[in-house]
Amino acid sequence: MGFEKVRFEKDSARALEDKKLQHALVNVTNRFRSARNKASGEVADWETLRARGRDIKKETIANLDKYLCELEESVRRAGGHVHWAGDADEACRIIVDIAIRNDVKSAVKSKSMATEEIELNANLERAGIRAVETDLGEYIIQLAGEHPSHIIAPAIHKTKDDISKLFSEKFGIPYLSEPEELTKVAREKLRGEFLNAGMGISGANFGVADTGTIVIVENEGNARLTTTVPPVHVALMGIEKTIPRYEDLSLFLTLLARSATGQKSSTYVSFITGPRRETDIDGPEEFHLVLLDNGRSRILASEETRESLYCIRCGACLNNCPVYRQVGGHSYGWVYSGPIGAIINPQLMGIDSAPELPFASSLCGACRDVCPVKIDFPRVLLELRHKVVESKKENYGAGGAMIEKISVRLWRYIVTSKNFYNLTSKISYYLQLPWRSGNGSLRSLPFPFSKWTDERDFPAIAKTSFRERWKKIKQETG
Amino acid sequence: MKAYLFITCLVDTFFPQVGENMVTVLRRLGVDVEFPEDQTCCGQPAFNSGHREDARAVAERFLSVFDKALDGSGEDSYIVCPSGSCATMLKVFYKELFHNTPVLLDKAHNISGRTYEFTEFLVKILKKTDVGARYKGVVTYHDSCHLLRELGVRDEPRKLIEGVEGTELREMEMHDSCCGFGGTFSIKFPRVSVSMLDEKIECILNSGADTVVSSDMGCLMNIGGALSRRKIPVRVMHIAELLASRNNESE
């Protein structure tokens, strides 16, 4: 992996050129969107559930220190080990150490955005440990050497044809056109991996503080195998995934499944409390929970944007975002994409690494409408935009930033004086005349206005403004 | 009943006829119209692009202009604005902008409590859905994002359109999906913006409407800019123009 800086403008331009990707994005987001709308519409008190979900998250995040300690104690009580990882390197080191201690040569992984975030696979490989993704989408992405482009559907940017070619090339098998055949190939390959793996690595959708239970939702059964077959199970969980009580689960599982895929419930929901007990038929001998901070406590410290941590990673904001629908996940430059990526990538990576992302939104608010915990995306984006501008103040080197700053200041002086404002409108009226076309609009303007007129006409400034006309209108009566 | 126009800098400078249309409709309904002449911009462009210090300076001036204009006015005085987005700046974003300045926050609360977007004012305050307009055409309505999602105004413009004699309202698919304008977004990421716009135009065309109406000139200059560039003969109209219209001509 290794992302140094997000380049939204450049990467989104490439995505817009990719016809196959455009087609896939429309299909998948439409499908998810209508499934979600149907599934949430079936629940009579859906809005109440969302409000309740938000309240619980708000209370949990505000008291995260307390709940995390409770979670740690509960996991230990159940016989598990708990590790605290301040950043990505520390988390990788902890997991590699567990693997080395257990003489692990290969590990199976179920789908986890947190492991993508810390670039775990590359770190395991450097330590001589093979890590195999077992979620079908992730498996495809790993074979192709790419990154996920959607939180819950990592391979949506790949067509069936792409996958058929990939399998044929990587496994030396004939081109298979049926999805069932492709899935069968993957399943056969993966069965062996499960049986041989010395360690299973998973993420966690929820970590329940009062019981120490880790909850994983999925539809393929690979996470169930990952967490039960190998002798060691390591779960990596972002600290914000904590929920206080076991009884809160039914609410969050409802919100998550219906918002994510439009299912009433995911096909598999695994509740894991510690390692195998004496009476259990299967399950790992060792269970480790790695709690990942990696910038999250920085978000926690910022009261204005703290609600970014309420996210339960359902992906509904992606499917409903008109920007994501055009540009896909890779344009966001890091593991998280769409509206949630636009707010958490800059906060987790540091605002200077992703200064474009808070601006990569028209602030339409469609994301907020579908968010199961009602994150106020536009408000958070606006806060982050302010932070970007403030941070750029400090390093004035960026030319674009300086030009923007000067323009805004100039604009401010114009609009805070009526006379200056009137004069500017007048002067602009005459300045625009050379660009006016037959129908009165402006067809091409010099840079930076060309960014508008390359594909759209721009309206001409009126000869007499409303305020000038008002003098006459005032005299007339209705 | 008195309406103080918050005309918006966009309408003032580029689309003064929309302001005139709004005056026509309001006067037709017996409203006394005033225009506080010192107003310029509400500060939204700077606020939306993160320049809060500059936005505050502009917004503070804006507040004092309207504070002065409304000073001593009666209970039945309102501020009316032909833009959901600019009304949102006052009603929603000023609270963010001034949350650390109690005096200005109070002022903002007072002003924003009396501020209504044009269609909301007609339906909620004047309780009118038939304003005596006549327009022969098939109209599709584009929901502007701020009006819909920040101010929660969905039905009012539709009721008004349905009240126009001779007009058929035909919903487009994805009528509440953003057109790609987003203020500075449209020039920060023009290609993404136009790609969103392509989708919107397809929906407009598929609806079979001959006129697209919205409550924000921001969206309409974006949609209209592409329609005119592509020579697509769909008429773009601010809702004030439709409501002022008599026999396909605004008065």
XYZ file of C-alpha atoms in Angstrom:
729
model
C 0.000 0.000 0.000
C 1.641 3.177 1.110
C -0.285 6.348 0.391
C 1.570 9.563 0.823
C -0.908 12.108 -0.328
C -4.449 11.952 -1.612
C -4.830 13.340 -5.143
C -8.552 13.514 -5.621
C -8.616 15.756 -8.650
C -6.127 13.670 -10.600
C -7.517 10.285 -9.599
C -11.147 11.271 -10.087
C -10.345 12.519 -13.602
C -8.965 9.090 -14.407
C -12.022 7.381 -12.945
C -14.354 9.530 -15.034
C -12.596 8.357 -18.196
C -13.047 4.707 -17.279
C -16.293 3.674 -18.976
C -16.357 0.211 -17.430
C -15.969 1.685 -13.977
C -18.725 4.220 -14.620
C -21.070 1.448 -15.632
C -20.206 -0.674 -12.596
C -20.655 2.251 -10.217
C -24.110 3.105 -11.489
C -25.218 -0.536 -11.286
C -23.904 -1.260 -7.853
C -24.868 1.974 -6.156
C -28.379 1.794 -7.619
C -28.791 -1.759 -6.417
C -27.553 -1.022 -2.902
C -29.560 2.166 -2.743
C -32.876 0.642 -3.620
C -32.242 -2.351 -1.337
C -31.469 -0.003 1.537
C -34.515 2.167 0.878
C -36.776 -0.850 0.795
C -35.278 -2.414 3.919
C -35.398 0.778 5.962
C -38.908 1.518 4.726
C -40.137 -1.803 6.123
C -39.277 -0.771 9.665
C -42.057 1.412 11.007
C -39.946 3.227 13.578
C -36.778 3.466 11.464
C -36.256 7.122 12.337
C -36.538 6.340 16.026
C -33.965 3.583 15.638
C -31.564 5.983 13.910
C -32.000 8.546 16.650
C -31.467 5.890 19.313
C -28.377 4.604 17.484
C -26.942 8.086 17.379
C -27.668 8.696 21.069
C -25.918 5.505 22.104
C -22.920 6.261 19.902
C -22.737 9.795 21.205
C -22.746 8.630 24.808
C -20.238 5.859 24.098
C -17.761 8.074 22.277
C -18.037 10.768 24.953
C -17.116 8.124 27.562
C -14.894 5.963 25.402
C -12.133 5.726 28.020
C -14.495 4.109 30.474
C -16.048 1.699 27.970
C -12.705 0.643 26.513
C -11.390 -0.292 29.952
C -14.584 -2.226 30.586
C -14.177 -3.992 27.256
C -10.584 -4.884 28.085
C -11.572 -6.318 31.441
C -14.448 -8.317 29.933
C -12.262 -9.824 27.206
C -9.615 -10.816 29.777
C -12.266 -12.311 32.009
C -13.358 -14.477 29.068
C -9.785 -15.703 28.656
C -8.708 -13.426 25.784
C -5.711 -11.124 25.472
C -6.054 -7.397 24.850
C -3.424 -5.224 23.185
C -3.433 -1.465 22.743
C -1.993 -0.095 19.526
C -1.296 3.616 19.314
C -0.648 3.623 15.608
C -0.462 1.427 12.515
C 3.159 0.359 13.110
C 2.470 -0.691 16.648
C -0.613 -2.659 15.609
C 1.355 -4.480 12.913
C 4.181 -5.209 15.330
C 1.755 -6.673 17.865
C 0.119 -8.930 15.291
C 3.435 -10.020 13.733
C 4.763 -10.825 17.219
C 1.745 -12.997 17.996
C 2.299 -14.809 14.698
C 5.998 -15.369 15.331
C 5.370 -16.570 18.874
C 2.965 -19.152 17.506
C 5.247 -20.120 14.641
C 2.652 -19.077 12.068
C 3.648 -19.496 8.425
C 0.356 -18.529 6.858
C -2.678 -16.666 8.061
C -6.225 -16.358 6.729
C -8.015 -13.056 6.900
C -11.636 -12.076 6.824
C -12.680 -8.684 5.550
C -11.422 -5.803 7.658
C -10.958 -2.171 6.717
C -8.833 -1.638 9.824
C -6.254 -4.156 8.566
C -6.209 -2.299 5.240
C -5.665 0.895 7.178
C -2.554 -0.423 8.940
C -1.294 -2.208 5.792
C -1.126 -5.453 7.692
C -0.656 -7.793 4.734
C 2.530 -6.093 3.598
C 3.859 -6.125 7.142
C 3.120 -9.811 7.600
C 4.803 -10.598 4.317
C 7.908 -8.697 5.350
C 8.036 -10.969 8.406
C 7.766 -14.020 6.147
C 4.117 -14.747 6.889
C 1.625 -15.330 4.084
C -1.701 -13.606 4.545
C -4.627 -14.757 2.404
C -7.820 -12.761 2.063
C -10.853 -15.043 2.258
C -13.723 -12.674 1.504
C -14.391 -13.229 -2.199
C -14.160 -9.546 -3.084
C -11.016 -9.085 -1.042
C -9.545 -12.275 -2.504
C -10.023 -10.867 -6.003
C -8.501 -7.544 -5.014
C -5.529 -9.274 -3.405
C -4.932 -11.387 -6.517
C -5.049 -8.260 -8.647
C -2.739 -6.391 -6.280
C -5.233 -3.581 -5.785
C -7.063 -1.801 -2.985
C -10.744 -2.035 -2.045
C -12.937 0.645 -3.609
C -16.011 0.282 -1.423
C -16.357 -0.344 2.300
C -18.598 -3.376 1.973
C -18.112 -4.329 -1.682
C -14.364 -4.042 -2.171
C -14.258 -5.238 -5.772
C -17.166 -3.289 -7.263
C -14.819 -1.629 -9.722
C -14.101 -4.984 -11.349
C -16.386 -6.564 -13.917
C -17.064 -10.279 -14.297
C -14.836 -10.258 -17.370
C -11.978 -8.680 -15.385
C -12.289 -11.440 -12.802
C -12.497 -14.244 -15.346
C -9.297 -12.998 -16.965
C -7.598 -12.536 -13.603
C -8.390 -16.093 -12.466
C -7.334 -17.551 -15.766
C -4.031 -15.717 -15.683
C -3.204 -16.296 -11.991
C -4.270 -19.933 -11.770
C -3.465 -21.050 -15.317
C -7.059 -22.234 -15.851
C -9.372 -21.720 -18.846
C -11.498 -18.569 -19.018
C -14.641 -19.169 -16.925
C -17.606 -16.961 -17.695
C -20.074 -18.057 -15.031
C -19.883 -16.420 -11.580
C -20.724 -19.794 -9.993
C -17.697 -21.409 -11.647
C -15.426 -18.588 -10.532
C -16.723 -18.788 -6.987
C -16.148 -22.528 -6.988
C -12.510 -22.036 -7.967
C -12.038 -19.510 -5.174
C -13.787 -21.747 -2.669
C -11.577 -24.729 -3.478
C -8.409 -22.669 -3.215
C -9.556 -21.138 0.054
C -10.582 -24.381 1.770
C -6.970 -25.479 1.818
C -5.856 -22.122 3.131
C -8.254 -22.314 6.066
C -7.031 -25.768 7.045
C -3.354 -24.873 6.813
C -3.466 -21.445 8.435
C -1.761 -20.993 11.795
C -3.706 -17.862 12.511
C -7.004 -16.242 11.620
C -7.207 -12.469 11.425
C -10.478 -10.606 11.475
C -11.823 -7.160 12.018
C -14.727 -6.446 14.340
C -18.025 -4.739 13.636
C -18.731 -4.274 17.314
C -16.895 -4.849 20.573
C -19.320 -5.165 23.456
C -17.971 -3.645 26.647
C -20.062 -5.476 29.248
C -19.517 -8.998 27.917
C -16.247 -8.722 25.976
C -17.997 -10.099 22.878
C -16.665 -9.326 19.409
C -19.347 -9.307 16.736
C -18.619 -9.930 13.061
C -21.228 -9.704 10.309
C -20.714 -11.187 6.860
C -22.481 -13.081 4.103
C -20.007 -15.719 2.968
C -19.141 -17.703 6.087
C -15.455 -17.035 5.580
C -15.233 -14.926 8.718
C -16.797 -17.747 10.728
C -14.108 -20.113 9.378
C -11.340 -17.559 9.885
C -12.252 -17.144 13.532
C -12.862 -20.798 14.377
C -10.555 -23.061 12.354
C -7.008 -21.750 12.967
C -5.561 -22.235 16.473
C -5.083 -18.492 17.002
C -7.585 -15.728 16.323
C -6.564 -12.088 16.264
C -9.267 -9.425 15.914
C -8.245 -5.885 15.032
C -10.760 -3.269 16.080
C -10.785 0.519 15.816
C -11.507 1.844 19.292
C -14.684 3.594 18.067
C -16.373 0.248 17.380
C -17.079 -0.190 21.081
C -20.675 -0.407 22.178
C -21.631 -0.428 25.831
C -24.058 -3.295 26.285
C -24.926 -6.648 24.795
C -28.553 -5.538 24.681
C -27.618 -2.677 22.298
C -26.647 -5.204 19.640
C -30.087 -5.887 18.238
C -30.463 -2.184 17.444
C -27.065 -1.852 15.786
C -27.320 -5.119 13.865
C -30.656 -3.948 12.474
C -29.269 -0.555 11.503
C -26.143 -2.056 9.959
C -27.645 -4.838 7.850
C -30.524 -2.778 6.497
C -28.345 0.249 5.737
C -25.503 -1.724 4.197
C -27.019 -4.351 1.947
C -30.719 -3.963 2.583
C -30.833 -7.324 4.346
C -32.952 -7.880 7.427
C -29.935 -9.572 8.903
C -26.569 -10.555 7.493
C -26.287 -14.256 6.609
C -23.678 -14.878 9.292
C -23.444 -12.982 12.550
C -20.679 -14.340 14.776
C -20.515 -13.561 18.498
C -17.067 -14.326 19.815
C -16.391 -14.195 23.528
C -12.844 -15.284 24.317
C -11.096 -18.459 23.020
C -12.538 -21.975 22.915
C -13.854 -23.182 26.222
C -13.430 -26.757 27.419
C -16.948 -27.679 26.417
C -16.711 -26.085 22.944
C -16.346 -28.371 19.950
C -14.248 -25.918 17.972
C -12.732 -22.458 18.150
C -9.216 -21.093 18.614
C -6.968 -21.864 21.566
C -5.894 -18.242 21.760
C -7.916 -15.099 21.239
C -6.351 -11.653 20.899
C -8.119 -8.337 20.572
C -5.980 -5.499 19.221
C -7.473 -2.076 19.921
C -6.397 0.423 17.301
C -6.141 4.158 17.871
C -4.183 5.398 14.828
C -5.513 8.945 14.963
C -8.915 8.189 16.451
C -8.189 9.827 19.789
C -7.241 12.933 17.830
C -10.739 12.931 16.328
C -12.150 12.318 19.796
C -10.362 15.421 21.043
C -11.989 17.613 18.406
C -15.466 18.344 19.657
C -16.570 19.833 16.317
C -15.831 16.715 14.291
C -16.064 14.003 16.954
C -19.223 12.532 15.474
C -17.067 11.135 12.660
C -16.386 8.321 15.149
C -20.048 7.298 15.324
C -19.713 5.534 11.956
C -20.572 1.814 11.874
C -19.150 1.352 8.323
C -22.332 0.385 6.527
C -21.388 2.146 3.292
C -24.839 3.703 2.766
C -23.289 7.155 2.428
C -21.182 5.913 -0.473
C -24.138 4.447 -2.327
C -26.137 7.636 -1.961
C -23.350 10.076 -2.760
C -23.599 11.643 -6.227
C -19.849 12.327 -6.121
C -18.883 8.764 -5.169
C -21.241 7.491 -7.858
C -19.125 9.329 -10.461
C -15.604 8.840 -9.162
C -15.561 5.525 -7.232
C -13.552 4.605 -4.195
C -9.979 4.875 -5.419
C -10.272 8.616 -6.014
C -10.348 9.137 -2.268
C -6.777 7.901 -2.105
C -6.962 5.827 1.042
C -8.882 2.915 2.533
C -12.071 4.824 3.284
C -14.028 6.409 0.466
C -17.186 8.361 -0.245
C -18.508 10.848 2.298
C -17.142 8.912 5.272
C -13.719 8.819 3.615
C -13.928 12.525 2.906
C -14.340 13.181 6.618
C -12.169 10.525 8.262
C -9.242 10.188 5.858
C -8.044 13.767 6.476
C -8.523 13.334 10.196
C -6.790 9.968 10.479
C -3.996 10.707 8.008
C -3.491 14.294 9.074
C -5.167 17.131 7.262
C -2.099 18.011 5.176
C -2.133 14.562 3.575
C -5.678 14.889 2.254
C -6.507 18.595 2.013
C -8.705 18.122 -1.079
C -11.088 15.616 0.447
C -13.259 17.919 2.575
C -13.882 19.881 -0.633
C -14.709 16.803 -2.698
C -18.402 17.181 -1.962
C -21.169 19.441 -3.208
C -22.506 19.481 0.387
C -25.789 18.079 -0.881
C -26.407 16.168 2.342
C -27.787 12.970 0.766
C -25.311 11.053 2.955
C -26.764 12.474 6.154
C -30.257 11.384 5.087
C -29.267 7.720 4.991
C -26.647 7.522 7.728
C -27.902 5.030 10.334
C -26.364 7.113 13.130
C -27.209 10.460 11.524
C -23.699 11.828 11.135
C -24.072 15.447 10.057
C -21.669 15.149 7.128
C -22.107 18.641 5.646
C -21.423 20.258 9.010
C -18.300 18.148 9.589
C -17.081 18.806 6.032
C -17.484 22.544 6.594
C -15.497 22.324 9.841
C -12.749 20.434 8.059
C -12.675 22.931 5.200
C -12.086 25.606 7.772
C -9.281 23.528 9.276
C -7.661 23.072 5.865
C -7.716 26.817 5.259
C -6.265 27.450 8.716
C -3.517 24.868 8.226
C -2.598 26.340 4.847
C -2.166 29.712 6.505
C 0.837 28.248 8.262
C 2.563 26.992 5.159
C 2.089 29.745 2.687
C 4.177 27.997 0.076
C 1.212 26.542 -1.786
C 0.569 28.915 -4.691
C -3.053 27.941 -5.220
C -3.809 28.461 -1.543
C -2.317 31.927 -1.592
C -4.217 32.980 -4.716
C -7.437 31.709 -3.178
C -6.749 33.516 0.071
C -6.077 36.814 -1.709
C -9.172 36.435 -3.890
C -11.399 35.775 -0.912
C -9.963 38.765 0.927
C -10.530 40.967 -2.101
C -14.093 39.671 -2.420
C -14.623 40.459 1.242
C -13.619 44.093 0.737
C -15.898 44.350 -2.265
C -19.017 42.966 -0.618
C -18.607 44.818 2.660
C -18.971 48.156 0.897
C -22.122 48.904 -1.060
C -20.350 51.419 -3.270
C -17.422 49.153 -3.980
C -19.866 46.306 -4.710
C -21.870 48.448 -7.160
C -18.752 49.713 -8.840
C -17.359 46.177 -9.221
C -20.623 44.968 -10.812
C -20.493 47.873 -13.270
C -16.846 47.325 -14.187
C -17.413 43.561 -14.514
C -20.359 44.206 -16.810
C -18.107 46.054 -19.249
C -15.178 43.664 -18.787
C -17.300 40.664 -19.797
C -18.593 42.219 -23.035
C -15.870 40.803 -25.321
C -16.861 37.273 -24.243
C -20.584 37.636 -24.746
C -22.138 35.409 -27.351
C -25.251 35.889 -29.445
C -27.647 34.521 -26.836
C -26.145 36.797 -24.209
C -24.245 34.159 -22.244
C -20.493 33.732 -21.934
C -19.133 30.787 -23.866
C -15.486 30.865 -22.959
C -13.686 32.705 -20.221
C -10.012 32.859 -19.250
C -8.586 30.664 -16.482
C -9.755 30.006 -13.772
C -13.289 30.730 -15.021
C -12.601 28.380 -17.925
C -13.147 25.598 -15.413
C -16.792 26.537 -15.715
C -16.998 27.513 -19.368
C -15.130 24.497 -20.754
C -18.398 22.590 -20.678
C -21.053 25.078 -19.584
C -22.163 28.553 -20.610
C -21.898 31.171 -17.910
C -24.611 33.783 -17.435
C -23.730 37.324 -18.346
C -23.851 40.083 -15.768
C -27.044 42.066 -16.273
C -26.797 45.592 -17.622
C -28.975 46.891 -14.828
C -28.839 45.093 -11.515
C -31.882 44.474 -9.351
C -30.897 47.319 -7.040
C -30.843 49.724 -9.963
C -34.198 48.451 -11.172
C -35.588 48.771 -7.652
C -35.602 52.557 -7.915
C -38.248 52.202 -10.621
C -40.054 49.196 -9.143
C -40.398 51.018 -5.840
C -42.565 53.666 -7.473
C -44.948 51.141 -8.977
C -47.603 49.606 -6.835
C -48.882 46.086 -7.051
C -47.916 42.097 5.706
C -44.481 43.292 4.786
C -41.679 41.428 3.021
C -38.099 42.646 3.099
C -36.304 41.199 0.109
C -33.063 39.362 0.663
C -32.379 39.383 -3.039
C -29.031 37.504 -3.026
C -25.990 38.764 -4.909
C -26.490 36.192 -7.650
C -29.997 37.424 -8.509
C -29.006 41.059 -8.066
C -26.076 40.816 -10.441
C -26.964 38.109 -12.955
C -30.706 37.503 -12.785
C -32.466 40.742 -11.774
C -35.641 39.632 -13.572
C -36.064 36.852 -10.969
C -36.148 39.559 -8.308
C -38.708 41.490 -10.325
C -40.833 38.375 -10.728
C -40.745 37.792 -7.012
C -41.918 41.360 -6.404
C -44.728 40.885 -8.937
C -46.017 37.756 -7.190
C -45.763 39.216 -3.715
C -47.550 42.413 -4.702
C -50.222 40.440 -6.508
C -50.907 38.769 -3.164
C -51.138 42.108 -1.396
C -47.754 42.079 0.290
C -45.956 45.347 0.880
C -42.427 44.869 -0.488
C -39.294 46.584 0.773
C -35.710 46.271 -0.407
C -32.985 47.143 2.109
C -30.612 48.762 -0.340
C -27.418 48.339 1.652
C -27.439 44.542 1.334
C -24.791 42.768 -0.712
C -23.829 39.127 -0.033
C -24.593 36.876 2.957
C -21.058 35.439 3.029
C -21.825 31.885 1.979
C -19.120 31.508 -0.695
C -16.397 32.188 1.862
C -18.042 30.109 4.569
C -18.434 27.117 2.282
C -14.826 27.236 1.222
C -13.528 27.344 4.788
C -12.655 31.041 4.979
C -14.571 31.698 8.152
C -12.840 34.886 9.175
C -13.813 36.560 5.897
C -17.269 35.002 6.010
C -17.804 36.411 9.494
C -16.925 39.931 8.406
C -19.402 39.758 5.513
C -22.102 38.050 7.560
C -21.787 40.547 10.385
C -22.378 43.383 7.953
C -25.315 41.539 6.442
C -26.886 41.061 9.875
C -26.575 44.717 10.726
C -28.149 45.777 7.403
C -31.223 43.658 8.062
C -31.269 44.412 11.763
C -31.458 48.086 10.915
C -34.050 47.566 8.189
C -36.328 45.552 10.443
C -35.868 47.802 13.451
C -39.303 48.793 14.730
C -41.137 46.736 12.117
C -44.260 44.866 13.131
C -44.879 41.211 13.887
C -46.033 40.636 10.323
C -42.704 41.610 8.772
C -40.602 38.930 7.142
C -37.409 38.523 5.175
C -38.047 36.681 1.915
C -35.358 35.179 -0.254
C -35.525 33.602 -3.737
C -32.891 31.007 -2.847
C -32.957 27.984 -0.570
C -29.209 28.074 -0.350
C -28.847 31.692 0.732
C -31.762 31.304 3.158
C -29.884 28.302 4.588
C -26.832 30.438 5.154
C -28.887 32.692 7.398
C -31.048 30.091 9.060
C -28.554 27.290 9.550
C -24.956 28.300 8.938
C -24.958 31.634 10.789
C -25.426 29.590 13.954
C -22.206 27.722 13.164
C -20.402 30.869 12.218
C -21.315 32.852 15.326
C -21.505 30.098 17.923
C -18.749 31.796 19.901
C -20.175 35.304 19.647
C -23.368 35.493 21.745
C -24.383 39.024 20.661
C -24.207 38.155 16.979
C -25.748 34.763 17.606
C -28.782 36.468 19.173
C -29.027 38.789 16.221
C -28.727 35.859 13.836
C -31.491 33.985 15.673
C -33.770 36.977 15.517
C -33.146 37.569 11.810
C -33.261 33.935 10.778
C -36.515 33.328 12.651
C -38.183 35.839 10.343
C -36.503 34.628 7.177
C -38.311 32.449 4.651
C -37.403 31.075 1.303
C -39.860 32.403 -1.297
C -42.008 29.263 -1.859
C -42.093 28.473 1.839
C -43.246 32.038 2.503
C -46.060 31.781 -0.038
C -47.389 28.473 1.255
C -46.667 28.615 4.986
C -47.144 32.298 5.755
C -49.462 33.570 3.033
C -51.194 30.168 2.800
C -51.422 30.418 -0.979
C -50.863 27.671 -3.515
C -52.699 29.365 -6.359
C -51.095 32.703 -7.055
C -53.021 33.362 -10.238
C -50.313 32.274 -12.654
C -50.884 30.805 -16.107
C -48.220 28.865 -17.976
C -48.781 26.319 -20.670
C -46.120 23.691 -20.384
C -44.858 20.463 -18.863
C -42.712 21.346 -15.885
C -40.268 19.189 -13.972
C -38.980 20.363 -10.616
C -35.366 20.056 -9.479
C -35.008 19.978 -5.687
C -32.120 22.165 -4.685
C -30.146 20.422 -1.949
C -30.089 23.157 0.667
C -33.780 23.942 0.340
C -34.709 20.286 0.567
C -32.296 18.943 3.149
C -31.336 21.925 5.282
C -34.708 23.691 5.290
C -36.933 20.651 4.708
C -38.945 22.328 1.926
C -40.189 19.624 -0.434
C -43.921 20.019 -1.000
C -44.336 23.805 -1.112
C -42.809 24.409 -4.552
C -44.694 21.425 -5.963
C -48.032 22.667 -4.637
C -47.321 26.055 -6.178
C -46.444 24.523 -9.538
C -49.595 22.430 -9.460
C -51.524 25.624 -8.756
C -50.429 27.182 -12.030
C -53.151 27.111 -14.667
C -52.103 25.157 -17.761
C -49.054 23.580 -16.188
C -48.482 19.876 -15.791
C -45.944 18.883 -13.135
C -44.023 15.792 -14.147
C -41.477 14.403 -11.670
C -38.104 13.403 -13.047
C -36.210 10.413 -11.717
C -33.681 11.367 -9.037
C -35.323 14.776 -8.675
C -33.610 15.185 -5.306
C -30.132 14.311 -6.555
C -27.573 17.125 -6.651
C -27.022 18.793 -10.041
C -23.294 19.146 -9.355
C -23.247 22.868 -8.646
C -22.212 23.009 -4.981
C -20.856 26.571 -5.221
C -17.069 26.551 -5.477
C -17.220 22.754 -5.911
C -18.260 23.375 -9.525
C -14.946 25.021 -10.340
C -12.742 23.162 -7.871
C -13.701 19.837 -9.455
C -15.317 20.816 -12.763
C -15.138 17.360 -14.302
C -16.861 15.670 -11.381
C -19.386 18.484 -11.306
C -20.197 18.113 -15.003
C -20.446 14.349 -14.654
C -23.117 14.852 -11.974
C -24.764 17.391 -14.239
C -24.848 14.880 -17.110
C -26.886 12.554 -14.932
C -29.271 15.367 -13.982
C -29.787 16.413 -17.587
C -30.521 12.857 -18.594
C -33.222 12.720 -15.915
C -34.686 16.033 -17.089
C -34.800 14.837 -20.684
C -36.287 11.475 -19.736
C -39.115 13.230 -17.904
C -40.276 14.678 -21.217
C -40.756 18.110 -19.624
C -40.255 21.239 -21.712
C -39.399 23.392 -18.703
C -37.184 22.756 -15.688
C -37.992 24.765 -12.597
C -36.061 25.167 -9.375
C -35.877 27.506 -6.400
C -32.205 28.385 -6.667
C -30.424 30.268 -9.409
C -27.172 28.506 -8.461
C -28.544 25.145 -9.608
C -30.274 26.736 -12.567
C -27.211 28.501 -13.917
C -25.436 25.162 -13.760
C -28.229 23.187 -15.416
C -29.029 26.027 -17.816
C -25.363 26.506 -18.686
C -25.112 22.938 -19.928
C -28.494 22.941 -21.678
C -27.596 26.055 -23.616
C -24.097 24.794 -24.444
C -25.592 21.565 -25.769
C -28.384 23.430 -27.533
C -31.060 21.405 -25.771
C -34.390 23.199 -26.081
C -35.577 22.837 -22.482
C -36.509 26.101 -20.820
C -34.913 26.889 -17.467
C -36.989 28.859 -15.044
C -36.795 30.086 -11.492
C -40.046 29.347 -9.709
C -40.672 33.079 -9.238
C -40.691 33.469 -13.004
C -43.185 30.631 -13.398
C -45.433 32.079 -10.707
C -45.274 35.570 -12.190
C -46.137 34.206 -15.582
C -49.392 34.941 -17.407
C -49.742 33.080 -20.681
C -46.093 32.101 -20.871
C -44.878 35.665 -20.396
C -43.869 37.026 -17.049
C -45.506 40.309 -16.272
